[in-house]
JSON list of C-alpha atoms in Angstrom, two decimals:
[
{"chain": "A", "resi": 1, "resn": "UNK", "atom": "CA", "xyz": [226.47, -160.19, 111.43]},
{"chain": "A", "resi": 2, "resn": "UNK", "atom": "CA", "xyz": [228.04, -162.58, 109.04]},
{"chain": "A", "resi": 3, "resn": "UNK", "atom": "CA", "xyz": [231.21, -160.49, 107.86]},
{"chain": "A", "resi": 4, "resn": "UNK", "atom": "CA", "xyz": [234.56, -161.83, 108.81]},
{"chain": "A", "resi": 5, "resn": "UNK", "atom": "CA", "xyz": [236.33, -164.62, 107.28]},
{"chain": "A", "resi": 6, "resn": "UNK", "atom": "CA", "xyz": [235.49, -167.92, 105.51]},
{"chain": "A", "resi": 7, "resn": "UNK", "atom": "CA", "xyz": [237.94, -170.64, 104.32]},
{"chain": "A", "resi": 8, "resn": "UNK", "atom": "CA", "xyz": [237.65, -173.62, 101.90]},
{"chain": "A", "resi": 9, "resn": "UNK", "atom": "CA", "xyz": [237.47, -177.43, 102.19]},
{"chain": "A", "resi": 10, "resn": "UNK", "atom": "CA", "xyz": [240.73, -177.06, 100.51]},
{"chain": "A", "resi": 11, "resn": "UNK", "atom": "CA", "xyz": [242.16, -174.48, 103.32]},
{"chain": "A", "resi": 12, "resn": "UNK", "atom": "CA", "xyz": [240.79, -176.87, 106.28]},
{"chain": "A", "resi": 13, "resn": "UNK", "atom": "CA", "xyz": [242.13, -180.06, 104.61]},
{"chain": "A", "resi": 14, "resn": "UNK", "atom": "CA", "xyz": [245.49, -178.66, 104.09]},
{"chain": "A", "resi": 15, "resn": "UNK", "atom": "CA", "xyz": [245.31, -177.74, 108.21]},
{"chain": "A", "resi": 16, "resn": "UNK", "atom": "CA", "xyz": [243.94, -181.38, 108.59]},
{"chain": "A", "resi": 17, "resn": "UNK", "atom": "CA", "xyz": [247.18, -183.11, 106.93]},
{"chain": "A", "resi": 18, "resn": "UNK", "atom": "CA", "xyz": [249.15, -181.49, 109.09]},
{"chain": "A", "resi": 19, "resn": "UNK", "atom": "CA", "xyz": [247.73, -182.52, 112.63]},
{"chain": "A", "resi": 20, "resn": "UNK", "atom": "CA", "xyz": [251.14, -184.79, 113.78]},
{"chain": "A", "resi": 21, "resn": "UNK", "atom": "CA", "xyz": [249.37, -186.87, 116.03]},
{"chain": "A", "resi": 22, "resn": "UNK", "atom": "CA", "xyz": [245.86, -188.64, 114.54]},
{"chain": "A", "resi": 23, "resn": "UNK", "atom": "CA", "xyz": [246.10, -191.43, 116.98]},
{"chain": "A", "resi": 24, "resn": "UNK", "atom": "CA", "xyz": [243.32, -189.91, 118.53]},
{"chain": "A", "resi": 25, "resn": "UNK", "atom": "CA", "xyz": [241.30, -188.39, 116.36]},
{"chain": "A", "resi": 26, "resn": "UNK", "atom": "CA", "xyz": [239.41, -189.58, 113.41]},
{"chain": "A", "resi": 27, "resn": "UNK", "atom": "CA", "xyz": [237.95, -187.63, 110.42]},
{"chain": "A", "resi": 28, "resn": "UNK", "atom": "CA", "xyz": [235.94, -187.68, 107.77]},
{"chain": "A", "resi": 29, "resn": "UNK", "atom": "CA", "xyz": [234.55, -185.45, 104.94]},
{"chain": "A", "resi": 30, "resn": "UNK", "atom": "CA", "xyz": [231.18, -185.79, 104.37]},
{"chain": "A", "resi": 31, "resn": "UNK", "atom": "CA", "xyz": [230.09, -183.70, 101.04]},
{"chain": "A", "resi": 32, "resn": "UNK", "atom": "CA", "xyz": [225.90, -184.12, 102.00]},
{"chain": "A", "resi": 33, "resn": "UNK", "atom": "CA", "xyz": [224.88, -181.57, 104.37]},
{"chain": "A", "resi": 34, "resn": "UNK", "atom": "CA", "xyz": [222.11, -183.28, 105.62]},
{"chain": "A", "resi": 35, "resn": "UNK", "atom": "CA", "xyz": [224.61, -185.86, 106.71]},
{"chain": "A", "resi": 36, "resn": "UNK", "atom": "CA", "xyz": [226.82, -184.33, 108.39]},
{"chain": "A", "resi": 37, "resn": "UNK", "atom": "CA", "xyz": [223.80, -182.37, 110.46]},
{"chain": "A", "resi": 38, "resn": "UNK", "atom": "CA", "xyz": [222.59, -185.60, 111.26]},
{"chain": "A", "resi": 39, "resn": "UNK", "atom": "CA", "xyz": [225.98, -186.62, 112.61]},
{"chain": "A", "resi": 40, "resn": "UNK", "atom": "CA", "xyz": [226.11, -183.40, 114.75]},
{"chain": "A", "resi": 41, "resn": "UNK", "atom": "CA", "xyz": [222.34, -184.17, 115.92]},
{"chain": "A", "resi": 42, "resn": "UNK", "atom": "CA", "xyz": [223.55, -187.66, 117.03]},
{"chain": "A", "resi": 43, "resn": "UNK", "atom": "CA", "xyz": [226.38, -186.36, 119.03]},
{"chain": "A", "resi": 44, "resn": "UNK", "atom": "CA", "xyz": [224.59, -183.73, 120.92]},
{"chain": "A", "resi": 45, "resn": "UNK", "atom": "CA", "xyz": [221.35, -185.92, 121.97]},
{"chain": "A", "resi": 46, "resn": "UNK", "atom": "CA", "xyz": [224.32, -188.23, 123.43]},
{"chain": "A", "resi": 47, "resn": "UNK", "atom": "CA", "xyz": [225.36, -186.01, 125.98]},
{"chain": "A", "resi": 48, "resn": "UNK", "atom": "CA", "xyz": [228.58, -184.80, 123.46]},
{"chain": "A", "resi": 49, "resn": "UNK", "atom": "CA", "xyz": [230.21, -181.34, 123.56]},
{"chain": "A", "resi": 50, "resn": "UNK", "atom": "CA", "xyz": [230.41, -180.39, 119.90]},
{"chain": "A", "resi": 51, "resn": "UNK", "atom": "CA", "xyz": [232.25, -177.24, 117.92]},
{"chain": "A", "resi": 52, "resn": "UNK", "atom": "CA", "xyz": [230.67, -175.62, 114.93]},
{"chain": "A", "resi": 53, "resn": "UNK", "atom": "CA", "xyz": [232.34, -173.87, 112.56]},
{"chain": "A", "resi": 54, "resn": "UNK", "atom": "CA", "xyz": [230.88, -172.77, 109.18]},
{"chain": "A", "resi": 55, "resn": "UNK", "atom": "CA", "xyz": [230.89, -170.17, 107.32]},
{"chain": "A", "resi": 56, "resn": "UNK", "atom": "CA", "xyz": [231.71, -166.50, 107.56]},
{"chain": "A", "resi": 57, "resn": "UNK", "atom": "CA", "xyz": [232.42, -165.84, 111.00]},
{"chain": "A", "resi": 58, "resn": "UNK", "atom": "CA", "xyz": [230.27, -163.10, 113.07]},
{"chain": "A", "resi": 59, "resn": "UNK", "atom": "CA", "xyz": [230.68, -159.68, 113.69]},
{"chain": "A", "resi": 60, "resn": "UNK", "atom": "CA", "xyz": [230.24, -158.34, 117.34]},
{"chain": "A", "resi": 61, "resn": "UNK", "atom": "CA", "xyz": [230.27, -159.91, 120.93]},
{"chain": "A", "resi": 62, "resn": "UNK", "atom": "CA", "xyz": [228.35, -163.11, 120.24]},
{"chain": "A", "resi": 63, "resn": "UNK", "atom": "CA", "xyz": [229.02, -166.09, 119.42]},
{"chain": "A", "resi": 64, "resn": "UNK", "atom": "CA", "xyz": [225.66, -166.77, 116.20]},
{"chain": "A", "resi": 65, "resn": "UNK", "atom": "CA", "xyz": [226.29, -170.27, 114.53]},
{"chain": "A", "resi": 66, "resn": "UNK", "atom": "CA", "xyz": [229.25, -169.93, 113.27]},
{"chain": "A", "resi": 67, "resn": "UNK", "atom": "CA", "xyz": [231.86, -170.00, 115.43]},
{"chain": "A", "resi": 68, "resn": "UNK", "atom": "CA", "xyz": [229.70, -172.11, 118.06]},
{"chain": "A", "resi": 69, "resn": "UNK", "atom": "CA", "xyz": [230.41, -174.71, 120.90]},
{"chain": "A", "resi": 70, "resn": "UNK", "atom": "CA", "xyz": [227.27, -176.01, 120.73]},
{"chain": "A", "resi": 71, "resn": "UNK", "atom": "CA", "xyz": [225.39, -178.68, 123.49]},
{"chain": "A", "resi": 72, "resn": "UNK", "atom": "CA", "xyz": [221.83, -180.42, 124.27]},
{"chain": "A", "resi": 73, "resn": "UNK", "atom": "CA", "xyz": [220.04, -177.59, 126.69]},
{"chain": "A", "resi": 74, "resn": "UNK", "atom": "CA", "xyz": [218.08, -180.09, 127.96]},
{"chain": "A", "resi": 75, "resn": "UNK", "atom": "CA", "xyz": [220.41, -181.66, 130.31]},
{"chain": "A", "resi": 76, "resn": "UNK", "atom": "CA", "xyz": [220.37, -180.55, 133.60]},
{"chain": "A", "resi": 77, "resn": "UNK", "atom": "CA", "xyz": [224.33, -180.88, 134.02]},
{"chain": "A", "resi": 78, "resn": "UNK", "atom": "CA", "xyz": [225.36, -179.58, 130.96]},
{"chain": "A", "resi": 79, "resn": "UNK", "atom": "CA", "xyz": [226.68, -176.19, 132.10]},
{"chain": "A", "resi": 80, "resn": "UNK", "atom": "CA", "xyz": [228.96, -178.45, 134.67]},
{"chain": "A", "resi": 81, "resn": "UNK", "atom": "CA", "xyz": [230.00, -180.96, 130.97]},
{"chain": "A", "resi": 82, "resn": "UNK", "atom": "CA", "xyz": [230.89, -177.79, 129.50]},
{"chain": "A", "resi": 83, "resn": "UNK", "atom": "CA", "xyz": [233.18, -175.62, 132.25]},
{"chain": "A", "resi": 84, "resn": "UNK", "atom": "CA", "xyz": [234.40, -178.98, 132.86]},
{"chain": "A", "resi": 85, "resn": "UNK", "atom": "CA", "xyz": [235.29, -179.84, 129.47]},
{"chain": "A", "resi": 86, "resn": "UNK", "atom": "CA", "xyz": [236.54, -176.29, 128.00]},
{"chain": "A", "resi": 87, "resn": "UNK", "atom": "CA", "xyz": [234.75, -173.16, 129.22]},
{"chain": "A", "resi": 88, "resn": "UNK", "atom": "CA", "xyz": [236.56, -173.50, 133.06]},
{"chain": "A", "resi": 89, "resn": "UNK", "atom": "CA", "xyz": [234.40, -170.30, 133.84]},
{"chain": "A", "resi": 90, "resn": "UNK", "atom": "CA", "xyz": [232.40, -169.40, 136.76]},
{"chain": "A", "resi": 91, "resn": "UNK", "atom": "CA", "xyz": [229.68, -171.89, 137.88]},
{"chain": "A", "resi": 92, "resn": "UNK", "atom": "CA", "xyz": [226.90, -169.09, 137.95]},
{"chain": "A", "resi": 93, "resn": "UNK", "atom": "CA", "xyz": [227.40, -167.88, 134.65]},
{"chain": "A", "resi": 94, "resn": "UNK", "atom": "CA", "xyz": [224.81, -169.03, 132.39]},
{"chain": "A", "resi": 95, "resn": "UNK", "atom": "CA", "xyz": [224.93, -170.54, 128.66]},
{"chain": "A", "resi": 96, "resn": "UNK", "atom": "CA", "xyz": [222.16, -169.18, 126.11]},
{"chain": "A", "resi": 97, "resn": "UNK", "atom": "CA", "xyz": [219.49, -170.92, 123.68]},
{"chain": "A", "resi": 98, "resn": "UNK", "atom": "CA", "xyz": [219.60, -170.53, 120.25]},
{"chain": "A", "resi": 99, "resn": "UNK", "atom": "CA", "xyz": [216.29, -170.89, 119.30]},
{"chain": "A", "resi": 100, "resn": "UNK", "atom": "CA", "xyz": [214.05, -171.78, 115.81]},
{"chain": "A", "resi": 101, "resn": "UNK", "atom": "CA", "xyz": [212.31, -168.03, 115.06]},
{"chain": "A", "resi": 102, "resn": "UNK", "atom": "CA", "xyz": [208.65, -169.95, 114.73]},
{"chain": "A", "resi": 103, "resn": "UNK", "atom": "CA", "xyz": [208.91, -171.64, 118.06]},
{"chain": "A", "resi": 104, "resn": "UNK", "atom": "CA", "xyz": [210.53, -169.16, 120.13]},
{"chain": "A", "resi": 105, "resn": "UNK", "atom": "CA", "xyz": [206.97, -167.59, 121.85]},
{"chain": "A", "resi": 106, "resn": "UNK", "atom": "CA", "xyz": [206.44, -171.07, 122.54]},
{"chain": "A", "resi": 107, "resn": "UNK", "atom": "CA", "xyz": [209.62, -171.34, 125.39]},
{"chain": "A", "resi": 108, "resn": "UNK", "atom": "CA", "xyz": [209.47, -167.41, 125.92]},
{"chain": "A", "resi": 109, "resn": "UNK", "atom": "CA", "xyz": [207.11, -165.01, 127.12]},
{"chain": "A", "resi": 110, "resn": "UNK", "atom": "CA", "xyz": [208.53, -161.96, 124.47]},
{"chain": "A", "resi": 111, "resn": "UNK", "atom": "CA", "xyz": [207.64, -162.22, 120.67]},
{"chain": "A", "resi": 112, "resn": "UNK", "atom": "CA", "xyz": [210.39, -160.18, 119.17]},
{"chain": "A", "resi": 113, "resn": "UNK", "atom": "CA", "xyz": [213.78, -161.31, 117.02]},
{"chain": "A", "resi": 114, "resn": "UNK", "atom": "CA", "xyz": [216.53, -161.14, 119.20]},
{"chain": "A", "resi": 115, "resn": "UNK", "atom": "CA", "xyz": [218.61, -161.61, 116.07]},
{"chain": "A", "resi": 116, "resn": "UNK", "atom": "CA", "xyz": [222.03, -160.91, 117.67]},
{"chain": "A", "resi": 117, "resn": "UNK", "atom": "CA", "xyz": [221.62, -162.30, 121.22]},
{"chain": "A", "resi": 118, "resn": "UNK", "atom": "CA", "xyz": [221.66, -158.87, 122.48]},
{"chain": "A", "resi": 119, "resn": "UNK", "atom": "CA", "xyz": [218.85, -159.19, 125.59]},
{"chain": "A", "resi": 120, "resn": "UNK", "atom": "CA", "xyz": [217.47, -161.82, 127.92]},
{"chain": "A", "resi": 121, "resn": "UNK", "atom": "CA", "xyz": [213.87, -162.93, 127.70]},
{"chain": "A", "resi": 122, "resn": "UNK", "atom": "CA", "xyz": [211.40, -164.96, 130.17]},
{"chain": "A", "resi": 123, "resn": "UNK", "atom": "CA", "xyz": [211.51, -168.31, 129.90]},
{"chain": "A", "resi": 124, "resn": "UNK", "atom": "CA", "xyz": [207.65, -169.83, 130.41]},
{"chain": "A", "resi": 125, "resn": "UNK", "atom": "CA", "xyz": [207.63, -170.91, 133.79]},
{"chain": "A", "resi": 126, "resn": "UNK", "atom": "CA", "xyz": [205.95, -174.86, 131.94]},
{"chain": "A", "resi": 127, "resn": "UNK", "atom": "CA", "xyz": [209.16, -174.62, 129.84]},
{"chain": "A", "resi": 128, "resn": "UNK", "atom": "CA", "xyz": [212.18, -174.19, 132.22]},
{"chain": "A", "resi": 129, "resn": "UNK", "atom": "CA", "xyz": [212.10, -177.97, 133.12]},
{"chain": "A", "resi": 130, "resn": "UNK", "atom": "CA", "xyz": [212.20, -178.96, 129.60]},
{"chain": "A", "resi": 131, "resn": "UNK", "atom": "CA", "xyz": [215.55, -177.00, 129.19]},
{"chain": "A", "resi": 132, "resn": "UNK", "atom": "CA", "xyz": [217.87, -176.46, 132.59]},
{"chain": "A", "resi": 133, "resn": "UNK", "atom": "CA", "xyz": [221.00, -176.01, 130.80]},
{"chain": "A", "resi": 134, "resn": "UNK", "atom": "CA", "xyz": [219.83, -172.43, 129.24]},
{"chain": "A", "resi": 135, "resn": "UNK", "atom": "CA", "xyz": [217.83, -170.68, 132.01]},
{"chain": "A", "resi": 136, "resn": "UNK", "atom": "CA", "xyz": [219.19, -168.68, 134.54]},
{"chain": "A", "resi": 137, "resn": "UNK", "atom": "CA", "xyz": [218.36, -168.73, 138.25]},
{"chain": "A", "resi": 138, "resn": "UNK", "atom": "CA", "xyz": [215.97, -165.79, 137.87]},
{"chain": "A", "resi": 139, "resn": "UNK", "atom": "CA", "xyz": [214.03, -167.76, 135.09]},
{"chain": "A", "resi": 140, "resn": "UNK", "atom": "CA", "xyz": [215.60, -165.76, 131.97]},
{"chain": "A", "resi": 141, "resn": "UNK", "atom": "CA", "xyz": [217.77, -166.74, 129.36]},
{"chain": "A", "resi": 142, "resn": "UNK", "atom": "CA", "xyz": [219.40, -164.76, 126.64]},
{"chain": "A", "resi": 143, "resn": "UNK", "atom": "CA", "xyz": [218.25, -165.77, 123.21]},
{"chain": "A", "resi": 144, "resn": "UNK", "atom": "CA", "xyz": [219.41, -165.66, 119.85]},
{"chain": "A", "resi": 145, "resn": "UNK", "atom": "CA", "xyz": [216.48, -165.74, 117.15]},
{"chain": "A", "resi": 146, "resn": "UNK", "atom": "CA", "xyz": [217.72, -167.97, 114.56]},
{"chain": "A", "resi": 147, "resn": "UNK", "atom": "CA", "xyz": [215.98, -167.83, 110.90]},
{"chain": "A", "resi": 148, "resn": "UNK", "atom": "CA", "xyz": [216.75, -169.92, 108.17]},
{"chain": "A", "resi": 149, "resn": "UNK", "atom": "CA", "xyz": [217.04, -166.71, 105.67]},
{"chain": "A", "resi": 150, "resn": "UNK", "atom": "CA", "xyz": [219.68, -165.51, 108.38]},
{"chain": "A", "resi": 151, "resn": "UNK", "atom": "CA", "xyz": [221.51, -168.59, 108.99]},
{"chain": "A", "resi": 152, "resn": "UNK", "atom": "CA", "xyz": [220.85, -171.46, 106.65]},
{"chain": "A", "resi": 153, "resn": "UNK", "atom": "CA", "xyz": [223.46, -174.18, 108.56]},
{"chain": "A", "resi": 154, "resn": "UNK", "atom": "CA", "xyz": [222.61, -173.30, 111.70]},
{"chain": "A", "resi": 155, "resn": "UNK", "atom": "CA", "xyz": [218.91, -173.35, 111.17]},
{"chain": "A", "resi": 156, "resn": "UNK", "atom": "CA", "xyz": [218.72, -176.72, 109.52]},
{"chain": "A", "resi": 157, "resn": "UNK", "atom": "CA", "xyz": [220.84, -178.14, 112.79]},
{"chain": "A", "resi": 158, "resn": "UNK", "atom": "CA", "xyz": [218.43, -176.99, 115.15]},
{"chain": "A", "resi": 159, "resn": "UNK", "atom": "CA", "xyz": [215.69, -178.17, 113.10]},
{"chain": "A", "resi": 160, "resn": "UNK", "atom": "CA", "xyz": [217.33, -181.58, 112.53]},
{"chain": "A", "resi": 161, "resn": "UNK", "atom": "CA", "xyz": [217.76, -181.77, 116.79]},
{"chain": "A", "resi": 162, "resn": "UNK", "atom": "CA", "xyz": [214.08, -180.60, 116.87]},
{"chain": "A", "resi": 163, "resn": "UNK", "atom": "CA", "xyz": [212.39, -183.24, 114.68]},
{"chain": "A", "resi": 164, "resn": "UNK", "atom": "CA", "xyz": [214.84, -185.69, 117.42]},
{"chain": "A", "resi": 165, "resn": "UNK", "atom": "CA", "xyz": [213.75, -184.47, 120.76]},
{"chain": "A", "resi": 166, "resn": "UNK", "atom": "CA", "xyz": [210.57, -181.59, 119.80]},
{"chain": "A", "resi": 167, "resn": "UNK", "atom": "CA", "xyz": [213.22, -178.88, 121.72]},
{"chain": "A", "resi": 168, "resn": "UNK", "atom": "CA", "xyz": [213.79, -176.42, 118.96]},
{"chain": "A", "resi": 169, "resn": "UNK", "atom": "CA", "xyz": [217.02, -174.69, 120.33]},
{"chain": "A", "resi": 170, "resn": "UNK", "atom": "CA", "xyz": [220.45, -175.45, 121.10]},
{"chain": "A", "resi": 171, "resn": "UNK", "atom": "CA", "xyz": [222.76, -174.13, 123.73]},
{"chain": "A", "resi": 172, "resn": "UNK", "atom": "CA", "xyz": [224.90, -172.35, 122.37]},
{"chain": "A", "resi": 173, "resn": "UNK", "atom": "CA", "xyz": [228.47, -170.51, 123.06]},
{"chain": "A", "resi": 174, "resn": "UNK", "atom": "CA", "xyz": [231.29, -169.06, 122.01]},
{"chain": "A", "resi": 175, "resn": "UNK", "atom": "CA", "xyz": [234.23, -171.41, 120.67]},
{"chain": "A", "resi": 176, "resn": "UNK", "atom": "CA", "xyz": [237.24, -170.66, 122.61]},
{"chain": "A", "resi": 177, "resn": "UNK", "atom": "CA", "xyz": [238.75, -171.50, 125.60]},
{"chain": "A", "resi": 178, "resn": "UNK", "atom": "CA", "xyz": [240.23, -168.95, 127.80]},
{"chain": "A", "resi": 179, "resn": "UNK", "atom": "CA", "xyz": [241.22, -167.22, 124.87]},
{"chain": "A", "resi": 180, "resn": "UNK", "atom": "CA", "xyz": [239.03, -164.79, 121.86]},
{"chain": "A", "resi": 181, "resn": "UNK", "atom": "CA", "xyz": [236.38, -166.75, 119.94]},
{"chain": "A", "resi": 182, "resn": "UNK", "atom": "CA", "xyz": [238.38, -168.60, 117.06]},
{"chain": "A", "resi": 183, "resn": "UNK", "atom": "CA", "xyz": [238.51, -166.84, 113.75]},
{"chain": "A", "resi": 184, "resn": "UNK", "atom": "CA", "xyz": [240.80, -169.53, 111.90]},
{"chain": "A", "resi": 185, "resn": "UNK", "atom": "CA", "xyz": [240.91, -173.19, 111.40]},
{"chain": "A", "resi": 186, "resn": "UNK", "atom": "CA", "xyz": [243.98, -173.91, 112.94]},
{"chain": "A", "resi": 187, "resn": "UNK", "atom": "CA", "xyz": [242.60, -172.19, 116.01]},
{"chain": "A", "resi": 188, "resn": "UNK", "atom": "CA", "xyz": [239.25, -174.23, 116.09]},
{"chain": "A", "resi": 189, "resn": "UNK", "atom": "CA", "xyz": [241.19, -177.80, 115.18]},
{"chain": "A", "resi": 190, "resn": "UNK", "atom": "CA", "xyz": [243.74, -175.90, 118.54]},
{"chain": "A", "resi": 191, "resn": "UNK", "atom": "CA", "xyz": [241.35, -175.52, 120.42]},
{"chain": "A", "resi": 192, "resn": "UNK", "atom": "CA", "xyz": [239.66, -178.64, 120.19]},
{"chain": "A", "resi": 193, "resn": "UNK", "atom": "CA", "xyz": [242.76, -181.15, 120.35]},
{"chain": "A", "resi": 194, "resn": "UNK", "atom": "CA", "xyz": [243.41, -179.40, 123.79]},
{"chain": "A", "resi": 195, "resn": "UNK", "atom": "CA", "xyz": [239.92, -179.72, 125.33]},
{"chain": "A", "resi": 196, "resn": "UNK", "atom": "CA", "xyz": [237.62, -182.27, 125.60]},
{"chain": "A", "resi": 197, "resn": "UNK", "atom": "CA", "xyz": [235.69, -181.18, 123.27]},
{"chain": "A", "resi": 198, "resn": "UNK", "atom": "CA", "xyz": [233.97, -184.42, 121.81]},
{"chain": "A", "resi": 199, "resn": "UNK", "atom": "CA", "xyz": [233.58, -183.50, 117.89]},
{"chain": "A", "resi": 200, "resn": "UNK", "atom": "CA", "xyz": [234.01, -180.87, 115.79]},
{"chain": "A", "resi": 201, "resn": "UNK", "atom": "CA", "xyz": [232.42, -179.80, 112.41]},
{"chain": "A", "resi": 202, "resn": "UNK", "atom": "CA", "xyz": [233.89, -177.66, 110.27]},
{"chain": "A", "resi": 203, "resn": "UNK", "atom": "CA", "xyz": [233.14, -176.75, 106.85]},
{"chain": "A", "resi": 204, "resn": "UNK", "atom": "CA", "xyz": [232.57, -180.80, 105.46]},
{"chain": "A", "resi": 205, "resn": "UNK", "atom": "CA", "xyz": [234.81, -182.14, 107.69]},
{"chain": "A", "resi": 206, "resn": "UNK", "atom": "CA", "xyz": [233.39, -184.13, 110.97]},
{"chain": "A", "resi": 207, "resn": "UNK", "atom": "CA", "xyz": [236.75, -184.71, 113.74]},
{"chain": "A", "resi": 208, "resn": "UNK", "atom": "CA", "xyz": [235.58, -186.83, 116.89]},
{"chain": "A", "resi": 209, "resn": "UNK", "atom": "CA", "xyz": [237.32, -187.39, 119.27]},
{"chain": "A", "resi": 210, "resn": "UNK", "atom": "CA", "xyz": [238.15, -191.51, 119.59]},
{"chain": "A", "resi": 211, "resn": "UNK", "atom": "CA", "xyz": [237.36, -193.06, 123.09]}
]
């Protein structure tokens, strides 16, 4: 589903130089992958509202790792952080798991690669505890089936958050506003100076948000 856009370091850093106000912002390039996952992973297991943007973005009515706003789904509260913070939707729509593919018949009853987060699946009833912020009142939750062949970024996040807290999903949305899903980076860096939005990762760069 990968087959819209993708811009360089050189594109976002050019956007970057151009923010007027940094007063409130700090950023930082950070060329190790690894690194900058583990930055993400430490801002999500502390409650923070993150956006992810890498890569070519996706084709179709999902939001798949790309252009993400991504959160911890094991915080009870976290669909209140979020409509709070950005989303400002309606308090019984639900936010979806992106999950690991190896773990996912561990959380749900179903065994098959929802790939583009297309259907909802059954949450096992000794799971739904673990992760309030991505099941629905009925018990379901609709999943996207993340593989590392698919989604190499987005994989090794997850995986980084798993080996952290043995949950091996995120929640994960689109990354707008009240607006379409961002395609550029002027829209994500936009969208995230306006919102609370607590960091955002795009390409190398890591923007947070200063408190």
């Amino acid at each position: 589903p990968y087959l819209g856009n993708d811009y360089t370091n050189e594109e976002i850093e050019q956007i970057l130089l151009n923010i007027k106000d940094k007063k409130q912002i700090k950023i930082e390039k950070i060329d190790n992958f690894n690194l900058l996952c583990d930055e993400a992973v430490n801002q999500l297991i502390n409650d923070s509202v993150i956006g992810w943007f890498q890569g070519k973005m996706e084709f179709g009515p999902r939001a798949l790792g790309n252009r993400s706003i991504l959160a911890d789904p094991r915080k009870r509260n976290m669909k209140n952080i979020i409509n709070n913070k950005i989303k400002r939707r309606e308090n019984f729509r639900p936010f979806a798991p992106s999950v690991m593919k190896e773990h996912q018949n561990e959380w749900f009853e179903e065994n098959y690669d929802n790939l583009y987060m297309s259907s909802m699946m059954n949450a096992k009833k000794d799971k739904i505890k673990l992760i309030p912020a991505v099941v629905h009142v009925d018990g379901t939750s609709r999943v996207q089936t993340v593989s590392e062949k698919m989604n190499f970024r987005f994989y090794n996040l997850i995986n980084k958050f798993y080996k952290k807290t043995t949950v091996p999903m995120l929640l994960n949305t689109s990354f707008n506003e009240n607006e379409p899903i961002v395609r550029r980076p002027d829209e994500a860096i936009k969208c995230f100076l306006r919102t609370d939005m607590d960091a955002l990762f795009i390409n190398d760069f890591y923007i947070k948000k200063i408190k």
